XYZ file of C-alpha atoms in Angstrom:
449
model
C 55.261 31.841 52.359
C 52.234 32.952 54.320
C 50.694 36.373 54.105
C 47.326 37.916 54.850
C 45.825 40.725 52.796
C 42.978 42.791 54.172
C 40.791 44.268 51.471
C 38.844 47.313 52.457
C 36.244 46.141 49.923
C 36.393 43.020 47.749
C 34.329 41.867 44.743
C 33.590 38.219 45.359
C 32.034 37.408 42.004
C 28.460 38.472 42.646
C 28.730 41.150 45.318
C 31.025 43.662 46.977
C 31.884 42.850 50.604
C 33.440 45.295 53.071
C 36.329 44.120 55.257
C 37.634 40.889 53.650
C 40.670 39.037 54.950
C 42.430 36.959 52.281
C 44.890 34.428 53.623
C 47.611 33.173 51.260
C 50.034 30.255 51.562
C 52.629 29.499 48.893
C 50.882 31.641 46.320
C 47.359 30.323 46.731
C 44.381 31.584 48.664
C 43.737 29.393 51.666
C 40.902 31.285 53.306
C 38.544 34.196 52.605
C 36.929 35.754 55.663
C 34.238 38.408 55.352
C 33.006 40.854 58.012
C 36.486 41.623 59.205
C 36.125 45.308 60.181
C 39.856 46.074 60.590
C 43.147 44.650 59.300
C 44.231 41.620 61.377
C 47.649 41.937 63.045
C 50.390 41.712 60.475
C 48.051 41.910 57.477
C 48.812 44.043 54.433
C 46.050 46.560 53.756
C 44.533 47.013 50.314
C 42.561 50.268 50.342
C 39.848 50.518 47.721
C 38.135 47.726 45.782
C 39.958 44.424 45.315
C 38.975 41.947 42.644
C 40.736 39.053 40.933
C 43.762 39.945 38.849
C 42.984 40.924 35.279
C 43.798 38.614 32.379
C 44.980 40.228 29.112
C 44.039 37.400 26.780
C 45.581 38.832 23.603
C 48.872 40.675 23.365
C 51.519 41.389 20.756
C 54.203 42.851 23.004
C 56.243 44.472 20.228
C 53.221 46.444 19.029
C 53.718 48.663 22.097
C 56.414 50.395 20.072
C 53.737 51.540 17.586
C 51.790 53.671 19.982
C 51.599 57.237 18.626
C 53.358 56.312 15.363
C 50.311 54.835 13.712
C 47.992 57.631 14.808
C 49.461 60.073 12.292
C 47.296 60.629 9.222
C 44.763 58.049 8.090
C 45.285 54.731 6.323
C 43.909 51.205 6.731
C 44.644 48.023 8.630
C 46.951 47.055 5.830
C 49.022 50.298 5.926
C 49.164 49.952 9.712
C 50.573 46.481 9.143
C 53.416 47.858 7.020
C 54.503 50.065 9.906
C 54.291 47.058 12.260
C 56.590 45.058 9.973
C 59.166 47.812 10.194
C 59.358 47.439 13.970
C 59.427 43.646 13.757
C 62.350 43.767 11.320
C 64.567 45.510 13.931
C 63.922 43.320 16.940
C 66.515 40.964 18.447
C 66.167 38.650 21.459
C 67.775 41.284 23.663
C 65.802 44.246 22.408
C 62.600 42.209 22.456
C 63.275 41.261 26.112
C 63.760 44.922 27.039
C 60.582 46.033 25.300
C 58.518 43.173 26.594
C 59.731 43.606 30.172
C 58.690 47.280 30.066
C 55.347 46.456 28.411
C 54.503 43.729 30.877
C 55.439 46.041 33.721
C 53.003 48.561 32.291
C 50.387 45.808 32.347
C 51.112 45.113 35.986
C 50.651 48.790 36.757
C 47.236 48.507 35.088
C 46.243 45.549 37.267
C 46.959 42.804 34.740
C 48.351 39.704 36.409
C 48.407 37.365 33.361
C 49.018 37.913 29.659
C 48.372 35.761 26.610
C 51.264 36.559 24.265
C 50.362 35.728 20.639
C 53.949 35.138 19.587
C 54.967 34.769 15.944
C 58.269 36.655 15.682
C 60.405 33.508 15.894
C 63.561 33.798 13.782
C 66.318 36.188 12.820
C 66.395 38.479 9.772
C 65.701 36.582 6.562
C 64.163 33.738 8.506
C 67.476 32.287 9.738
C 66.877 30.520 13.073
C 68.804 31.694 16.138
C 71.241 29.277 17.742
C 68.443 28.699 20.193
C 65.448 28.398 17.850
C 63.182 29.646 20.654
C 65.326 32.616 21.702
C 62.554 35.147 21.042
C 59.906 33.137 22.901
C 62.281 32.577 25.835
C 62.911 36.320 25.944
C 59.178 36.885 26.408
C 58.904 34.293 29.163
C 61.871 35.862 30.977
C 60.464 39.385 30.499
C 57.153 38.359 32.156
C 59.051 36.857 35.090
C 61.007 40.051 35.663
C 57.870 42.156 35.344
C 56.176 39.892 37.929
C 53.209 38.600 35.863
C 52.081 35.258 34.511
C 52.256 34.486 30.772
C 50.776 31.986 28.427
C 53.122 31.953 25.452
C 50.863 31.181 22.485
C 53.503 30.036 20.020
C 52.053 30.887 16.617
C 52.150 29.032 13.322
C 52.595 31.586 10.531
C 53.517 29.920 7.253
C 52.141 31.877 4.330
C 51.226 35.406 3.230
C 47.867 34.456 1.760
C 45.749 31.696 0.279
C 47.361 31.631 -3.159
C 46.317 29.262 -5.945
C 47.681 26.039 -4.598
C 47.466 24.020 -1.370
C 50.599 25.565 0.135
C 49.427 29.152 0.015
C 51.480 32.172 -1.045
C 55.055 32.176 0.297
C 55.861 34.566 3.146
C 56.889 38.030 2.050
C 60.285 39.417 3.039
C 59.010 40.661 6.411
C 57.171 37.434 7.213
C 60.138 35.152 6.728
C 61.027 35.784 10.371
C 57.633 34.412 11.364
C 57.658 31.186 9.360
C 58.957 27.719 10.178
C 58.205 26.566 6.628
C 55.715 23.845 7.532
C 53.364 23.092 10.407
C 55.460 19.988 11.266
C 58.585 22.151 11.580
C 56.589 24.631 13.695
C 55.435 21.791 15.953
C 58.965 20.475 16.399
C 60.273 23.856 17.417
C 57.328 24.704 19.681
C 57.650 21.345 21.453
C 61.045 22.462 22.806
C 59.440 25.301 24.796
C 59.004 24.458 28.465
C 56.516 25.812 30.962
C 57.656 27.468 34.162
C 56.010 28.410 37.427
C 54.757 31.687 35.912
C 54.471 30.422 32.318
C 52.301 28.090 30.297
C 52.855 27.119 26.657
C 49.986 27.201 24.180
C 49.561 27.314 20.449
C 48.053 29.637 17.883
C 47.059 29.661 14.269
C 47.848 33.171 13.132
C 44.910 33.159 10.727
C 43.455 31.036 7.954
C 45.385 33.136 5.466
C 48.690 32.400 7.204
C 48.330 28.646 7.753
C 47.361 26.553 4.712
C 44.146 24.539 5.219
C 45.900 21.170 4.936
C 48.214 22.142 7.880
C 45.589 23.425 10.300
C 45.022 19.979 11.745
C 48.696 19.655 12.691
C 48.495 22.742 14.898
C 45.130 21.662 16.357
C 46.460 18.186 17.171
C 49.614 19.650 18.826
C 47.417 21.638 21.202
C 44.966 18.784 21.744
C 47.737 16.290 22.649
C 49.002 18.733 25.297
C 45.549 19.936 26.464
C 46.938 23.395 25.727
C 45.141 26.616 24.833
C 44.770 27.236 21.092
C 44.128 30.774 19.790
C 43.458 32.132 16.302
C 42.807 35.538 14.694
C 39.423 35.123 13.067
C 37.585 37.292 10.510
C 39.162 40.504 11.634
C 38.893 41.851 8.109
C 36.224 41.372 5.477
C 39.055 40.940 2.944
C 40.102 37.742 4.737
C 36.546 36.413 4.494
C 36.325 37.206 0.800
C 39.675 35.563 0.035
C 38.785 32.437 2.031
C 35.441 32.094 0.237
C 37.230 32.435 -3.093
C 39.916 29.858 -2.193
C 37.818 27.320 -0.259
C 34.198 28.108 -0.843
C 33.573 28.515 2.860
C 34.016 31.071 5.645
C 37.140 31.104 7.836
C 35.044 29.795 10.774
C 33.737 26.847 8.739
C 37.250 26.112 7.474
C 38.534 26.000 11.095
C 35.622 23.800 12.163
C 36.222 21.380 9.296
C 39.853 20.962 10.326
C 39.265 20.384 14.031
C 40.470 23.786 15.267
C 37.371 24.816 17.206
C 36.603 23.510 20.691
C 36.386 24.549 24.322
C 40.161 25.143 24.625
C 40.141 27.362 21.523
C 39.809 31.119 21.570
C 38.923 33.125 18.497
C 40.343 36.626 18.579
C 38.246 39.490 17.121
C 35.569 37.389 15.364
C 34.308 40.617 13.928
C 32.684 39.735 10.590
C 30.657 36.527 11.083
C 27.676 34.869 9.500
C 24.884 33.351 11.576
C 26.338 29.939 10.852
C 29.725 31.081 12.042
C 28.225 32.234 15.330
C 26.446 28.910 15.773
C 29.658 26.951 15.054
C 31.692 28.930 17.570
C 29.028 28.814 20.238
C 28.285 25.146 19.694
C 31.970 24.323 20.083
C 32.180 26.355 23.299
C 35.078 28.344 21.900
C 35.943 31.531 23.740
C 35.814 34.834 21.920
C 38.507 37.405 22.716
C 37.334 40.889 21.997
C 39.908 43.672 21.720
C 37.732 46.793 21.445
C 40.450 49.459 21.709
C 42.410 47.915 18.847
C 39.362 47.053 16.790
C 38.216 50.687 16.913
C 41.756 52.028 16.463
C 42.103 50.020 13.218
C 38.521 50.682 12.117
C 37.878 46.952 11.992
C 34.276 47.011 13.188
C 32.276 45.772 16.146
C 32.012 42.042 16.602
C 28.702 40.274 17.476
C 29.729 39.576 21.069
C 26.162 39.443 22.365
C 25.092 36.867 19.808
C 28.254 34.845 20.355
C 27.720 34.651 24.099
C 24.104 33.697 23.652
C 25.219 30.933 21.276
C 27.491 29.495 23.986
C 30.867 31.264 23.672
C 32.479 32.670 26.800
C 33.996 36.136 26.345
C 37.465 37.362 27.190
C 39.312 40.636 26.579
C 42.695 41.665 25.212
C 44.662 44.821 24.486
C 46.120 43.375 21.269
C 48.123 46.218 19.655
C 48.400 48.177 22.905
C 46.982 51.387 21.587
C 46.194 51.560 25.265
C 46.826 48.984 27.980
C 43.741 49.106 30.135
C 41.513 46.092 30.638
C 38.857 48.192 32.370
C 38.626 50.250 29.225
C 38.320 47.077 27.133
C 35.444 45.858 29.316
C 33.709 49.227 29.207
C 34.217 49.530 25.478
C 32.659 46.139 24.762
C 29.406 47.294 26.355
C 29.491 50.850 25.026
C 30.303 49.783 21.468
C 27.324 47.472 21.532
C 25.140 50.297 22.782
C 26.198 52.464 19.845
C 25.451 49.698 17.377
C 22.136 48.626 18.876
C 21.007 51.888 20.426
C 20.024 50.024 23.547
C 21.731 49.803 26.955
C 22.607 47.065 29.405
C 23.858 44.154 27.314
C 26.177 43.012 30.175
C 26.178 43.750 33.839
C 29.359 45.131 35.393
C 29.826 41.731 37.054
C 29.631 39.967 33.689
C 32.206 42.346 32.184
C 34.542 41.851 35.136
C 34.157 38.094 34.750
C 35.249 38.367 31.131
C 38.308 40.373 32.247
C 39.173 37.938 35.028
C 37.923 34.354 35.290
C 37.001 33.740 31.665
C 40.150 35.447 30.431
C 42.311 33.243 32.640
C 40.433 30.145 31.478
C 41.076 30.993 27.842
C 44.841 31.082 28.702
C 44.810 27.765 30.522
C 44.927 29.223 34.063
C 41.685 27.594 35.227
C 42.687 28.028 38.878
C 42.820 31.835 38.643
C 40.364 34.688 38.314
C 38.449 34.078 41.554
C 38.860 35.151 45.144
C 38.201 31.856 46.852
C 40.170 29.145 48.662
C 42.361 27.113 46.309
C 42.629 29.818 43.655
C 45.902 31.518 42.758
C 46.443 34.592 44.905
C 46.317 37.111 42.070
C 44.624 40.340 43.045
C 44.037 43.838 41.710
C 42.928 46.844 43.801
C 41.580 50.101 42.439
C 41.177 53.314 44.388
C 37.652 54.364 45.263
C 38.678 57.929 46.084
C 40.220 59.192 42.832
C 38.645 61.921 40.752
C 37.121 59.189 38.562
C 35.909 56.867 41.272
C 34.940 59.094 44.233
C 31.238 59.454 44.995
C 29.458 56.111 44.376
C 28.800 53.922 47.415
C 31.301 51.038 47.710
C 28.488 48.519 47.149
C 28.497 49.801 43.544
C 32.216 49.172 43.262
C 31.879 46.812 40.289
C 29.966 49.393 38.320
C 32.452 52.066 39.337
C 35.382 49.897 38.236
C 33.951 49.064 34.806
C 32.226 52.283 33.876
C 34.414 54.970 35.507
C 37.860 53.697 36.571
C 40.903 53.347 34.380
C 44.222 51.612 34.719
C 45.538 54.797 36.355
C 43.296 53.994 39.356
C 45.086 50.698 40.089
C 46.832 50.952 43.463
C 47.884 47.358 44.111
C 48.670 44.286 42.028
C 49.373 41.002 43.725
C 50.594 37.921 41.769
C 50.930 34.609 43.548
C 50.767 36.423 46.864
C 53.662 38.721 45.957
C 53.012 42.457 46.045
C 54.174 43.451 42.573
C 52.597 46.917 42.497
C 52.234 48.738 45.823
C 50.502 52.083 46.094
C 50.806 52.538 42.319
C 54.584 51.813 42.234
C 56.047 48.782 40.507
C 58.257 46.944 42.990
C 60.383 45.063 40.485
C 60.898 47.527 37.605
C 62.070 50.833 39.135
C 61.196 53.259 36.320
C 58.635 51.773 33.872
C 58.190 54.945 31.763
C 61.951 55.261 31.274
C 62.293 51.626 30.295
C 59.446 51.986 27.818
C 61.010 55.100 26.306
C 64.487 53.613 26.079
C 63.400 50.263 24.644
C 61.195 51.941 22.018
C 63.864 54.530 21.126
C 66.294 51.668 20.465
C 63.971 50.431 17.709
C 63.496 53.766 15.933
C 64.332 53.571 12.310
């Protein structure tokens, strides 16, 4: 398949160029021509500012059903978790497919072309495996295909409910039995049966140091290393986790991961909110990516992670929408900078270009898509276009399009989403899922308890 897109304006990594022709063959960019004042014959026009497709590096698709429910009253992360368990208890492969398809379609409407799905809801009620032990994961892969986006399924080891007093940790509670394979070896055997597809990669995840006993961390790390696959982990999201880890092991969660070979350049630490100086040095020295999820971290009152210090230490940054309190990677990028401004009372920690890079190229790299996130020959033809004439974006000169995108635009300003050269969202309308709001409403209503 050959197609040419003409971008009215395009962000090419370090600048905005007017009139850019992007030629695509079989899903990859074959040529990028600047100074093209009008659409070439037969080209598809992308009005506004086009940049590489956005990568949502951390998602729990079923959390989309929590939006609104967990905003009533107050509570803590732990009371929020109880509500989350209630939704997880009611999911089946079919209902999970329906919810994930709608959620991933919402992502496409927000300009997201690739999602990292941190997947730990593996088994049936009571922990009984389905006839296909990977039925839930396969449902997510199929949902992403039908929504028209790429996915890295980060199959997650989740074996215990806490550190406990012995090497095996506390057994899973009644909700967590659906998450657990019993041992890391059993997890590895099941995960090995998952197969990549054209739109899907398979990676691994350690849910957290409290959910995978220390003597089984290496098994997960080696599984990912042998496959050169991405490896993600929730890290120090809560101070309670840090305190419990210190009590059980005499070291921080970051040090525990480092001592068991979990850190490295293919590893991404999600949240990394409550870190010591040594933790920051360990993560940066290993070249591990940090995935910040500001809208979730503020929604759950988790805190503000030391993203500036982590990047200075050597960690690339990526972004995720995590619990989907909102699905808007531009808001995540903006929030990372603005949260840091509130904490430090200084401005300008990242340029708009650096924030867009976290949302595009570095996010894709953290998910194993190293050939995405750039508008250049050889890269995957994944593109996002925002309007420059909405009530939020009108006014600034197009040369300031990156600043406009990060500091003013929202997902509602996305007009076009292209994945592998295919026009998935055209003029703000999803081309594969006819009525995304209705599918969201129906799939969430089916889970009401």
